[in-house]
Coordinates of N, CA and C in Angstrom, one line a residue:
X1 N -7.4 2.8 13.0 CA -7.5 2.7 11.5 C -7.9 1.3 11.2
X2 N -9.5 1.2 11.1 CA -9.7 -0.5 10.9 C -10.5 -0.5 9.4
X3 N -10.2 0.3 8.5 CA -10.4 0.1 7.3 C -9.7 -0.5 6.2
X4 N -10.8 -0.7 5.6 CA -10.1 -1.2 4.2 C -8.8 -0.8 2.9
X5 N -8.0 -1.7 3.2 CA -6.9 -1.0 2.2 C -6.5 -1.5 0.7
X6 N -6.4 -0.7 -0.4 CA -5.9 -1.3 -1.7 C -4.4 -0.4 -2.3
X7 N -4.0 -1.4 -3.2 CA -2.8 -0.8 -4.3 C -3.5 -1.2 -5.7
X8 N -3.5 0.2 -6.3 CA -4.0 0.0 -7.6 C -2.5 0.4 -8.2
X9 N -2.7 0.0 -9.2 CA -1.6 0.3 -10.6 C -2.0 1.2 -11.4
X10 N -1.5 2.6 -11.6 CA -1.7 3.4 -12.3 C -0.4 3.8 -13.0
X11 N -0.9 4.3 -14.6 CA 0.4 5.1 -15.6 C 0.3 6.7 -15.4
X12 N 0.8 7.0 -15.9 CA 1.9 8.0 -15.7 C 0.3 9.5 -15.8
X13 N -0.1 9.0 -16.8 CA -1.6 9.8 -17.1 C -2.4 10.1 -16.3
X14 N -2.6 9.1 -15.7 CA -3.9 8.5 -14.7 C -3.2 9.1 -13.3
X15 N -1.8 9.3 -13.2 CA -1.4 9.3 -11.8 C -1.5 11.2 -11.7
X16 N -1.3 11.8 -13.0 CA -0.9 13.0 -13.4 C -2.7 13.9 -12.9
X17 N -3.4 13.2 -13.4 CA -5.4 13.3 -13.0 C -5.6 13.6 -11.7
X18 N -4.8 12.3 -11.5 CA -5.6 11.9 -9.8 C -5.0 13.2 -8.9
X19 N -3.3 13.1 -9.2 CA -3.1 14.5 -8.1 C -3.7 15.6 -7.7
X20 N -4.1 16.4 -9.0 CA -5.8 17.3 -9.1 C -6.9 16.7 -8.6
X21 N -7.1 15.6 -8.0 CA -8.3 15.2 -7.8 C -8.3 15.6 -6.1
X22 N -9.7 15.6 -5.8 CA -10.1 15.6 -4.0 C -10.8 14.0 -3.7
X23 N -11.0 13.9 -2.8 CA -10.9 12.5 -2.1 C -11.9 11.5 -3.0
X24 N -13.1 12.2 -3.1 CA -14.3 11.6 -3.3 C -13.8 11.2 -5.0
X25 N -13.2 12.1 -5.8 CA -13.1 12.0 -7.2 C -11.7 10.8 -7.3
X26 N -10.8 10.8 -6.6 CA -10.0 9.6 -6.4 C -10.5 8.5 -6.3
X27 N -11.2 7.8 -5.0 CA -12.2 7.2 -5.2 C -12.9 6.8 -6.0
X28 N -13.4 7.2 -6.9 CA -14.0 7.2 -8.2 C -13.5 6.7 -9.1
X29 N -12.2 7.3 -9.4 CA -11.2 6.8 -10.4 C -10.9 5.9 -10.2
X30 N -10.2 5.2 -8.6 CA -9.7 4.0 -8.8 C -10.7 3.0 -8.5
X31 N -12.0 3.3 -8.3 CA -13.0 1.9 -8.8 C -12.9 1.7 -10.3
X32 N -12.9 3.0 -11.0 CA -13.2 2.7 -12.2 C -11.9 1.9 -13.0
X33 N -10.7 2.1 -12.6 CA -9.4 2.0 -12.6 C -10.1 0.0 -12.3
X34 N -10.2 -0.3 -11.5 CA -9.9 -1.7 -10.9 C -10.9 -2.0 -12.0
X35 N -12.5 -1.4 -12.1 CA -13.5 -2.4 -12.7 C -12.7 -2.9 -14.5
X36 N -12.3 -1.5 -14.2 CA -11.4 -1.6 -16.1 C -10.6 -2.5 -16.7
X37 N -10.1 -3.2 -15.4 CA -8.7 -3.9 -15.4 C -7.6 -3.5 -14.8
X38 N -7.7 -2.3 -14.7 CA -6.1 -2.0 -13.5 C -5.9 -3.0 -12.5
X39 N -4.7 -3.3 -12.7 CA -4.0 -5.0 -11.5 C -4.3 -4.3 -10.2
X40 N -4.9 -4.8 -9.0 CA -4.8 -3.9 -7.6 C -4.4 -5.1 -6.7
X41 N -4.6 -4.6 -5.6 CA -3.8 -5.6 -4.6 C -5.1 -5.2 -3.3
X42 N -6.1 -6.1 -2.9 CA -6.9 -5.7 -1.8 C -5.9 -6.3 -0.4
X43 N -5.7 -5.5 0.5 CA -4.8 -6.0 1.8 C -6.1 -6.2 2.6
X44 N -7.1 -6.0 2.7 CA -8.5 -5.5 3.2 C -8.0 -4.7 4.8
X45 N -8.5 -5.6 5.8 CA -8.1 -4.0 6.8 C -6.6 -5.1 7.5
X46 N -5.6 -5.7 6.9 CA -4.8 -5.8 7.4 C -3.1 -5.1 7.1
X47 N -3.5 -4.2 6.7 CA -2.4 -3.6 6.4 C -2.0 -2.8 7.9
X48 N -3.0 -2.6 8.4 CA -2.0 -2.2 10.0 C -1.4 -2.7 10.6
X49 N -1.8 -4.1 10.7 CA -0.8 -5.3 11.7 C 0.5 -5.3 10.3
X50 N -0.1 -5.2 8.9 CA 1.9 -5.2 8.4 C 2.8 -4.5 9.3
X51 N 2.2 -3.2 9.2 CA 2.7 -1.9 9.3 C 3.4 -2.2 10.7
X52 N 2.6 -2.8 11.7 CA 3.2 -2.4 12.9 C 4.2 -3.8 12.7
X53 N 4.0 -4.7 12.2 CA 5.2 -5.9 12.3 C 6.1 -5.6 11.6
X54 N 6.4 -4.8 10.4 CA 7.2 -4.4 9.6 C 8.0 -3.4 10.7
X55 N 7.9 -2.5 11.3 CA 8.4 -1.0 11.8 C 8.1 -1.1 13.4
X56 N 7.3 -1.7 13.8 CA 6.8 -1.7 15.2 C 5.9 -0.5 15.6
X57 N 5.5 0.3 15.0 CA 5.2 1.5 15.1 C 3.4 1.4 14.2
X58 N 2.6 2.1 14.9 CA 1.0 1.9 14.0 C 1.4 3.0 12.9
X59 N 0.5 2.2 11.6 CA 0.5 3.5 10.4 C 0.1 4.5 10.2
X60 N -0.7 4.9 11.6 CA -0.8 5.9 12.0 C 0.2 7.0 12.2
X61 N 0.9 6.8 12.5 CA 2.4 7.0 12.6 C 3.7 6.9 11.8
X62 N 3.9 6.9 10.4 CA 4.8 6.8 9.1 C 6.0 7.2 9.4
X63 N 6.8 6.1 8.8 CA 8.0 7.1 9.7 C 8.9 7.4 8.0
X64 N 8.8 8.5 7.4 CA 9.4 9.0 6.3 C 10.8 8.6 6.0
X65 N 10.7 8.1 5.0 CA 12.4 7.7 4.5 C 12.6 5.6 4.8
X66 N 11.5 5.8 6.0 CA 11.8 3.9 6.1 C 11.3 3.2 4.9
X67 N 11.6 2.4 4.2 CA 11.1 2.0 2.8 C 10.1 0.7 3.4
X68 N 10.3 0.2 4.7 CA 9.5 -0.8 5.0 C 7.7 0.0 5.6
X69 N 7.9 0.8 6.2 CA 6.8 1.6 6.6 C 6.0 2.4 4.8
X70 N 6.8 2.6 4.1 CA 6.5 3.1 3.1 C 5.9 2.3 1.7
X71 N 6.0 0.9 1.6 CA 5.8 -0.6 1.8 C 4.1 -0.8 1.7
X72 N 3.7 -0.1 3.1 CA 2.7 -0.2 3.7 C 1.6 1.0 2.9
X73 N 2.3 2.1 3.6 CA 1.4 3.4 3.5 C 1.5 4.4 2.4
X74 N 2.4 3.9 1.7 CA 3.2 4.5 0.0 C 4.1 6.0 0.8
X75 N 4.2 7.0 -0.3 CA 5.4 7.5 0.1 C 5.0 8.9 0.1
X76 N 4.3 9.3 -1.0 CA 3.8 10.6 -1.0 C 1.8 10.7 -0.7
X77 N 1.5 11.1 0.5 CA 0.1 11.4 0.9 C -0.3 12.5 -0.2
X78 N -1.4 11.9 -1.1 CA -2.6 13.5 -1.4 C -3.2 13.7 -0.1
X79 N -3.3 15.2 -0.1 CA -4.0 16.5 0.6 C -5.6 16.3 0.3
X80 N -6.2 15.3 1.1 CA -7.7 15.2 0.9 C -8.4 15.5 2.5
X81 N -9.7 15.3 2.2 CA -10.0 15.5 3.5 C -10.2 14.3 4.4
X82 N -10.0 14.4 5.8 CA -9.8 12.9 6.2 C -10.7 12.3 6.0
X83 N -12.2 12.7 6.3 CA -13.6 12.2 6.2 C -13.7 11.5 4.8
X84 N -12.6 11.8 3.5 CA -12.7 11.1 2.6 C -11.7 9.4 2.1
X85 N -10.9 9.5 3.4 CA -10.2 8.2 3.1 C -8.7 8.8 3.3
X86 N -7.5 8.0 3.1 CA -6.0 8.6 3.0 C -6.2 7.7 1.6
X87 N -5.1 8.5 0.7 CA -4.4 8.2 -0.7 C -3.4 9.0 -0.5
X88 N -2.7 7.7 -0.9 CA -0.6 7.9 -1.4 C -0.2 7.5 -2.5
X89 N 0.4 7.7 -2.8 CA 1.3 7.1 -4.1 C 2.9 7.2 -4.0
X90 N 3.2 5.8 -4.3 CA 4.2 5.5 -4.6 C 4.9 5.4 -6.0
X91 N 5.8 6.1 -6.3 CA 5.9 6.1 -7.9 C 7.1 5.0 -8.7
X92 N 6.5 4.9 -9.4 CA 7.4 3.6 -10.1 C 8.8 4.1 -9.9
X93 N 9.8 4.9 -10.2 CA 11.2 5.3 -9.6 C 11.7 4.7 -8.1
X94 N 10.8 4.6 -7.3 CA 10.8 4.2 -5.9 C 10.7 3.1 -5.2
X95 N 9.7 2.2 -6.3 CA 9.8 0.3 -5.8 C 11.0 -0.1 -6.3
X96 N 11.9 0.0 -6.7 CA 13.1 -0.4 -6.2 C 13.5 -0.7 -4.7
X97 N 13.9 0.6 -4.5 CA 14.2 0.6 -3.3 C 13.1 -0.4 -1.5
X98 N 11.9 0.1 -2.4 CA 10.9 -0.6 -1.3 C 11.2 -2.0 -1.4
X99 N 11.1 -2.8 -2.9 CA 11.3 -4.3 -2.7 C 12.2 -4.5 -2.3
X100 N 13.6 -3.9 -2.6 CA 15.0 -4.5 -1.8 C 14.5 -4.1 -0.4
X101 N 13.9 -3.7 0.2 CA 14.0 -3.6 1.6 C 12.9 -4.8 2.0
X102 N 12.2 -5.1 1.5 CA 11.0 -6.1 2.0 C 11.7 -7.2 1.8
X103 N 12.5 -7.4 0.6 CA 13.1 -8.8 0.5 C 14.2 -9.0 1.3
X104 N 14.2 -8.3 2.4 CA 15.6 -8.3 3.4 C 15.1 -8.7 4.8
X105 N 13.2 -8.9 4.7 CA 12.8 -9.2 5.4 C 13.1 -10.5 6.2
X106 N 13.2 -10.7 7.3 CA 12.8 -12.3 7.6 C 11.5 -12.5 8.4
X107 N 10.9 -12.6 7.9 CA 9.2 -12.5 8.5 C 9.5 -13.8 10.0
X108 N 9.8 -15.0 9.7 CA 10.0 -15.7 10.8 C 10.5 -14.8 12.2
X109 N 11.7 -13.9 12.1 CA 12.5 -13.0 13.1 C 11.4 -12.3 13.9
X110 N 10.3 -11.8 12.9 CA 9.5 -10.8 13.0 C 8.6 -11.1 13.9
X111 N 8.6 -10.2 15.7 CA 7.3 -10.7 16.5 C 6.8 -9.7 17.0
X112 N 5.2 -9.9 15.9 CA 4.4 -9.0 16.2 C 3.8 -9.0 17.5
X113 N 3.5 -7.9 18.0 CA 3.4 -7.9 20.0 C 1.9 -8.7 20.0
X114 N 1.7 -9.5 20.3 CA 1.3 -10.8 21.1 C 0.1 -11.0 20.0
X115 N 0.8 -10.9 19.0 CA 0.2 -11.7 17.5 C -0.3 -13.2 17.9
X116 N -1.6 -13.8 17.5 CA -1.4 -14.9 17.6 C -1.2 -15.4 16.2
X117 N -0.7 -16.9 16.2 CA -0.2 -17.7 15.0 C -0.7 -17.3 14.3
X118 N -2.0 -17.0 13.9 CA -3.2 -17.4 12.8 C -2.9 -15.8 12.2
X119 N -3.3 -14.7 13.3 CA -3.1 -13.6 12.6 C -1.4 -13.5 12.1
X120 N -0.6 -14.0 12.8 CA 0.9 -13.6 12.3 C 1.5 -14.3 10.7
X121 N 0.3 -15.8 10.8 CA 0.4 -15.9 9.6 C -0.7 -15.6 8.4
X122 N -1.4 -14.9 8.6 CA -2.4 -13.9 7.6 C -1.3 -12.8 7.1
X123 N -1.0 -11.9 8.2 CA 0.2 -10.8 8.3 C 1.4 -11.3 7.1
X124 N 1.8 -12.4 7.2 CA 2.7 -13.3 6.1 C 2.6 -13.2 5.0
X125 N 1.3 -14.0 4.7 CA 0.5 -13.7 3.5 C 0.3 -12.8 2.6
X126 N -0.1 -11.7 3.9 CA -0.2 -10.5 2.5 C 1.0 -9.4 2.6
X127 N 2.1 -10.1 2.9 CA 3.4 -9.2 2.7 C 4.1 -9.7 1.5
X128 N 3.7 -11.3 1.7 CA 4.3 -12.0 0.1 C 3.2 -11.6 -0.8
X129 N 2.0 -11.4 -1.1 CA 1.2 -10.4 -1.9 C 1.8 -9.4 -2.4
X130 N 2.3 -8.6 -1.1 CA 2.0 -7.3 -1.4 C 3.4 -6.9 -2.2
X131 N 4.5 -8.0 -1.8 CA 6.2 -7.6 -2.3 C 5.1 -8.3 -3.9
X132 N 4.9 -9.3 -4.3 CA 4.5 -9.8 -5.5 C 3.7 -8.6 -6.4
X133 N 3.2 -7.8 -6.0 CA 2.3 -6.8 -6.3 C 3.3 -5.2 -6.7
X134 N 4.3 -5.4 -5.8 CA 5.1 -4.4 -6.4 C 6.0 -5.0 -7.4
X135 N 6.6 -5.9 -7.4 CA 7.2 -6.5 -8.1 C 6.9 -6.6 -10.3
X136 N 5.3 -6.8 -9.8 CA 4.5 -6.9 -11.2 C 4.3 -5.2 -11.5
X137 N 4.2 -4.4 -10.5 CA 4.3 -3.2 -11.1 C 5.4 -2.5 -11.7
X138 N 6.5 -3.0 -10.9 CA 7.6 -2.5 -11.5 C 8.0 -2.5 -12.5
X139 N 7.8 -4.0 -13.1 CA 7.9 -4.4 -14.1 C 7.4 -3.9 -15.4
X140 N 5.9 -3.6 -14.6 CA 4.9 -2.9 -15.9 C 5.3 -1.3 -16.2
X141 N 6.5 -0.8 -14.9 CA 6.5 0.7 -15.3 C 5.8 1.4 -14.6
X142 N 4.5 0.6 -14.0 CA 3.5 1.7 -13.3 C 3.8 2.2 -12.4
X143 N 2.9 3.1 -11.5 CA 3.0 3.8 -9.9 C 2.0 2.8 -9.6
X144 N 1.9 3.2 -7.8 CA 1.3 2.3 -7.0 C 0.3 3.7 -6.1
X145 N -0.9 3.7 -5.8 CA -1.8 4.2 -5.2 C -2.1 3.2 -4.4
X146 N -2.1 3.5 -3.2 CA -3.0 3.3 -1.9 C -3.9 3.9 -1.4
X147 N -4.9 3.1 -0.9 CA -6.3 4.0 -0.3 C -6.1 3.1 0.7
X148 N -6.7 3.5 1.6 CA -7.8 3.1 3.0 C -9.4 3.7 3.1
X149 N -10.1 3.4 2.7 CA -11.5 4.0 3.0 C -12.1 2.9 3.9

């Protein structure tokens, strides 16, 4: 999985659309979503090395109910076709729980398997992003969509 990853911020309307949507029309939306002003969060293709420093396990691999793996790959998968990307959503009720678990993190403790410095501190980076990014959504009320294309 060496693609590109985002969290867009969507309300309650827009999240209500997209469920009915198939891969390519998701896509769609949340360009138009971001060009419009929707807050997003680009991880670009490093949301895997979170995932596996977070959980130890590739995101390939989700492990349901962990709020730190969930963090990563959101919580509920749409039913698209794979050739069109993965999209999840995480729904505003739920970053609660995900930020208390991120903020329990100690990234220093954290050794990603034979990470070097430079990538372990990139991986850092965009975990304090990404907790800052739920944080501002929570606040706003919104859900959180993830893609990888």
């Amino acid at each position: 999985m060496g693609m590109r990853g985002q969290y867009v911020m969507v309300d309650e309307d827009s999240l209500e659309q997209m469920v009915e949507m198939d891969g390519a029309e998701l896509l769609d939306k949340l360009e138009k979503l971001m060009e419009g002003g929707s807050e997003y969060y680009d991880i670009d293709k490093l949301w895997e090395e979170l995932h596996v420093a977070l959980t130890g396990v590739s995101a390939s691999e989700p492990s349901d109910g962990d709020p730190l793996s969930e963090a990563v790959v959101g919580v509920h998968v749409f039913e698209v076709e794979e050739e069109d990307g993965f999209f999840a959503c995480t729904e505003h009720d739920e970053l609660e729980g995900i930020i208390t678990a991120m903020q329990q993190v100690d990234f220093d403790k954290l050794e990603p398997d034979g990470a070097a410095e430079e990538l372990r501190q990139q991986v850092k980076r965009e975990f304090a992003g990404l907790l800052d990014f739920y944080k501002k959504a929570l606040a706003a009320g919104q859900h959180v969509i993830f893609s990888v294309v």
